[in-house]
């Protein structure tokens, strides 16, 4: 299981991420508010501005202060590292 850093030492399982979104649009703002009301929102911004919204397969909504593009790059790098690990095992 690969973990990615979503800011301030907080990690999430890379294979559980379903979507990344900017928090600026009205539908995402409603999604965040609904998740807060349901108790399924996880705020890891440490009081900073929310710059990325991560949606998981368990329908948790994670609020991060890290840019969406940065998290996407970290997800890509973790997938790339996983592919390299599989290739090394074949030799």
Backbone as CSV, one residue per row, in Angstrom:
resi,resn,N_x,N_y,N_z,CA_x,CA_y,CA_z,C_x,C_y,C_z
1,UNK,0.854,-1.170,0.000,0.000,0.000,0.000,0.903,1.238,0.000
2,UNK,0.657,2.142,-0.923,1.432,3.369,-1.042,0.673,4.516,-0.388
3,UNK,1.410,5.357,0.325,0.841,6.533,0.952,1.426,7.779,0.299
4,UNK,0.613,8.831,0.241,1.112,10.111,-0.255,0.891,11.172,0.816
5,UNK,1.787,12.132,0.843,1.716,13.228,1.798,0.738,14.270,1.262
6,UNK,-0.245,14.625,2.083,-1.221,15.643,1.687,-1.047,16.919,2.496
7,UNK,0.106,17.062,3.117,0.443,18.287,3.823,0.573,18.117,5.316
8,UNK,1.599,18.771,5.862,1.827,18.846,7.296,1.979,17.462,7.936
9,UNK,2.603,16.544,7.231,2.854,15.209,7.758,1.669,14.268,7.709
10,UNK,0.589,14.669,7.094,-0.598,13.818,6.976,-0.497,12.985,5.704
11,UNK,-0.808,11.707,5.820,-0.689,10.777,4.704,-2.039,10.114,4.436
12,UNK,-2.266,9.805,3.157,-3.458,9.038,2.777,-3.033,7.907,1.857
13,UNK,-3.837,6.864,1.807,-3.553,5.723,0.934,-3.828,6.123,-0.509
14,UNK,-2.828,6.006,-1.349,-2.933,6.446,-2.741,-3.993,5.664,-3.509
15,UNK,-4.145,4.378,-3.189,-5.097,3.561,-3.951,-6.555,3.796,-3.543
16,UNK,-6.800,4.616,-2.519,-8.159,4.914,-2.092,-8.697,6.215,-2.688
17,UNK,-7.842,6.972,-3.377,-8.250,8.262,-3.943,-9.089,8.043,-5.201
18,UNK,-10.248,8.668,-5.243,-11.138,8.586,-6.398,-11.028,9.845,-7.248
19,UNK,-10.974,11.024,-6.591,-10.962,12.275,-7.344,-10.229,13.361,-6.577
20,UNK,-9.666,14.289,-7.340,-9.070,15.519,-6.811,-9.822,16.683,-7.431
21,UNK,-10.106,17.701,-6.626,-10.858,18.842,-7.165,-10.396,20.136,-6.522
22,UNK,-10.572,21.225,-7.259,-10.373,22.554,-6.703,-11.593,22.901,-5.863
23,UNK,-11.412,23.595,-4.759,-12.544,23.892,-3.870,-13.349,25.122,-4.269
24,UNK,-13.087,25.685,-5.443,-13.689,26.967,-5.807,-15.095,26.881,-6.389
25,UNK,-15.454,25.772,-6.989,-16.757,25.698,-7.654,-17.883,25.453,-6.644
26,UNK,-19.061,25.879,-7.003,-20.225,25.739,-6.118,-20.562,24.280,-5.796
27,UNK,-20.514,23.351,-6.775,-20.815,21.953,-6.430,-19.829,21.358,-5.420
28,UNK,-18.554,21.734,-5.533,-17.565,21.216,-4.589,-17.772,21.845,-3.215
29,UNK,-18.140,23.108,-3.177,-18.440,23.759,-1.898,-19.626,23.078,-1.213
30,UNK,-20.637,22.696,-2.004,-21.781,21.966,-1.433,-21.357,20.595,-0.942
31,UNK,-20.499,19.924,-1.705,-19.985,18.612,-1.311,-19.236,18.709,0.018
32,UNK,-18.406,19.739,0.169,-17.658,19.943,1.415,-18.615,20.178,2.573
33,UNK,-19.597,21.035,2.370,-20.544,21.331,3.446,-21.351,20.093,3.830
34,UNK,-21.788,19.321,2.849,-22.523,18.086,3.137,-21.650,17.098,3.911
35,UNK,-20.375,16.996,3.536,-19.461,16.092,4.229,-19.232,16.557,5.669
36,UNK,-19.134,17.862,5.874,-18.984,18.381,7.235,-20.216,18.064,8.066
37,UNK,-21.390,18.224,7.459,-22.635,17.929,8.168,-22.745,16.448,8.514
38,UNK,-22.282,15.574,7.603,-22.350,14.124,7.812,-21.229,13.602,8.704
39,UNK,-20.208,14.406,8.918,-19.065,13.958,9.711,-18.053,13.169,8.903
40,UNK,-18.121,13.259,7.581,-17.176,12.517,6.737,-16.112,13.421,6.121
41,UNK,-15.996,14.658,6.621,-14.959,15.577,6.145,-13.746,15.453,7.061
42,UNK,-12.574,15.423,6.447,-11.323,15.375,7.188,-10.518,16.600,6.772
43,UNK,-10.314,17.501,7.707,-9.621,18.760,7.426,-8.174,18.645,7.889
44,UNK,-7.241,18.617,6.930,-5.817,18.534,7.253,-5.089,19.803,6.806
45,UNK,-5.807,20.929,6.802,-5.222,22.185,6.348,-4.447,22.909,7.443
46,UNK,-4.598,22.509,8.687,-3.951,23.177,9.826,-4.276,24.668,9.851
47,UNK,-5.513,25.009,9.554,-5.969,26.389,9.615,-5.665,27.227,8.394
48,UNK,-5.052,26.626,7.398,-4.731,27.375,6.182,-5.871,27.250,5.170
49,UNK,-5.720,27.968,4.073,-6.736,27.962,3.016,-6.779,26.583,2.336
50,UNK,-7.983,26.095,2.071,-8.152,24.833,1.361,-7.837,25.038,-0.114
51,UNK,-6.882,24.267,-0.634,-6.495,24.387,-2.030,-6.775,23.133,-2.832
52,UNK,-7.085,22.033,-2.146,-7.420,20.796,-2.854,-8.442,20.020,-2.044
53,UNK,-9.343,19.376,-2.748,-10.349,18.507,-2.138,-10.113,17.109,-2.695
54,UNK,-9.899,16.157,-1.793,-9.627,14.775,-2.183,-10.840,13.945,-1.785
55,UNK,-11.371,13.201,-2.727,-12.531,12.349,-2.471,-12.049,10.907,-2.534
56,UNK,-12.392,10.121,-1.516,-11.929,8.738,-1.434,-13.056,7.767,-1.776
57,UNK,-12.683,6.509,-1.930,-13.674,5.489,-2.263,-14.619,5.187,-1.094
58,UNK,-14.260,5.603,0.105,-15.145,5.435,1.259,-16.029,6.672,1.465
59,UNK,-16.043,7.568,0.461,-16.839,8.783,0.442,-16.419,9.795,1.510
60,UNK,-15.174,9.715,1.974,-14.628,10.752,2.834,-14.125,11.888,1.950
61,UNK,-14.237,13.092,2.453,-13.775,14.282,1.744,-12.634,14.863,2.571
62,UNK,-11.446,14.897,1.977,-10.252,15.371,2.665,-9.904,16.747,2.115
63,UNK,-9.755,17.710,3.010,-9.420,19.074,2.640,-7.939,19.291,2.899
64,UNK,-7.213,19.724,1.879,-5.769,19.889,1.989,-5.362,21.311,1.598
65,UNK,-4.269,21.780,2.197,-3.728,23.096,1.873,-2.706,23.011,0.741
66,UNK,-2.479,21.826,0.209,-1.539,21.617,-0.897,-2.306,21.757,-2.213
67,UNK,-1.660,22.325,-3.229,-2.291,22.505,-4.541,-2.711,21.159,-5.151
68,UNK,-3.795,21.170,-5.908,-4.306,19.978,-6.579,-3.245,19.362,-7.493
69,UNK,-2.533,20.191,-8.232,-1.512,19.699,-9.164,-0.384,18.987,-8.425
70,UNK,-0.010,19.493,-7.261,1.055,18.872,-6.472,0.635,17.483,-5.999
71,UNK,-0.589,17.370,-5.532,-1.086,16.063,-5.076,-1.188,15.109,-6.253
72,UNK,-1.636,15.597,-7.409,-1.720,14.751,-8.602,-0.327,14.244,-8.994
73,UNK,0.677,15.108,-8.918,2.046,14.682,-9.221,2.524,13.624,-8.238
74,UNK,2.192,13.783,-6.982,2.583,12.792,-5.973,1.885,11.458,-6.227
75,UNK,0.633,11.509,-6.654,-0.075,10.269,-6.998,0.575,9.592,-8.205
76,UNK,0.934,10.392,-9.217,1.605,9.839,-10.399,2.941,9.229,-10.033
77,UNK,3.695,9.893,-9.169,4.998,9.371,-8.761,4.866,8.088,-7.960
78,UNK,3.821,7.980,-7.137,3.638,6.752,-6.372,3.233,5.604,-7.293
79,UNK,2.458,5.893,-8.335,2.098,4.860,-9.316,3.325,4.447,-10.111
80,UNK,4.195,5.406,-10.452,5.415,5.113,-11.184,6.350,4.254,-10.337
81,UNK,6.478,4.582,-9.046,7.341,3.804,-8.157,6.812,2.382,-8.001
82,UNK,5.496,2.227,-7.976,4.883,0.902,-7.861,5.186,0.066,-9.098
83,UNK,5.129,0.685,-10.296,5.454,-0.026,-11.533,6.905,-0.476,-11.535
84,UNK,7.819,0.366,-11.027,9.230,0.006,-10.965,9.451,-1.168,-10.025
85,UNK,8.734,-1.184,-8.893,8.855,-2.289,-7.940,8.430,-3.599,-8.572
86,UNK,7.356,-3.590,-9.366,6.888,-4.798,-10.027,7.895,-5.270,-11.065
87,UNK,8.521,-4.325,-11.806,9.505,-4.681,-12.813,10.738,-5.314,-12.177
88,UNK,11.173,-4.834,-11.017,12.336,-5.389,-10.345,12.068,-6.798,-9.863
89,UNK,10.841,-7.099,-9.488,10.493,-8.426,-8.998,10.506,-9.481,-10.077
90,UNK,10.404,-9.084,-11.340,10.356,-10.033,-12.453,11.730,-10.560,-12.827
91,UNK,12.784,-9.852,-12.449,14.138,-10.257,-12.848,14.660,-11.400,-12.044
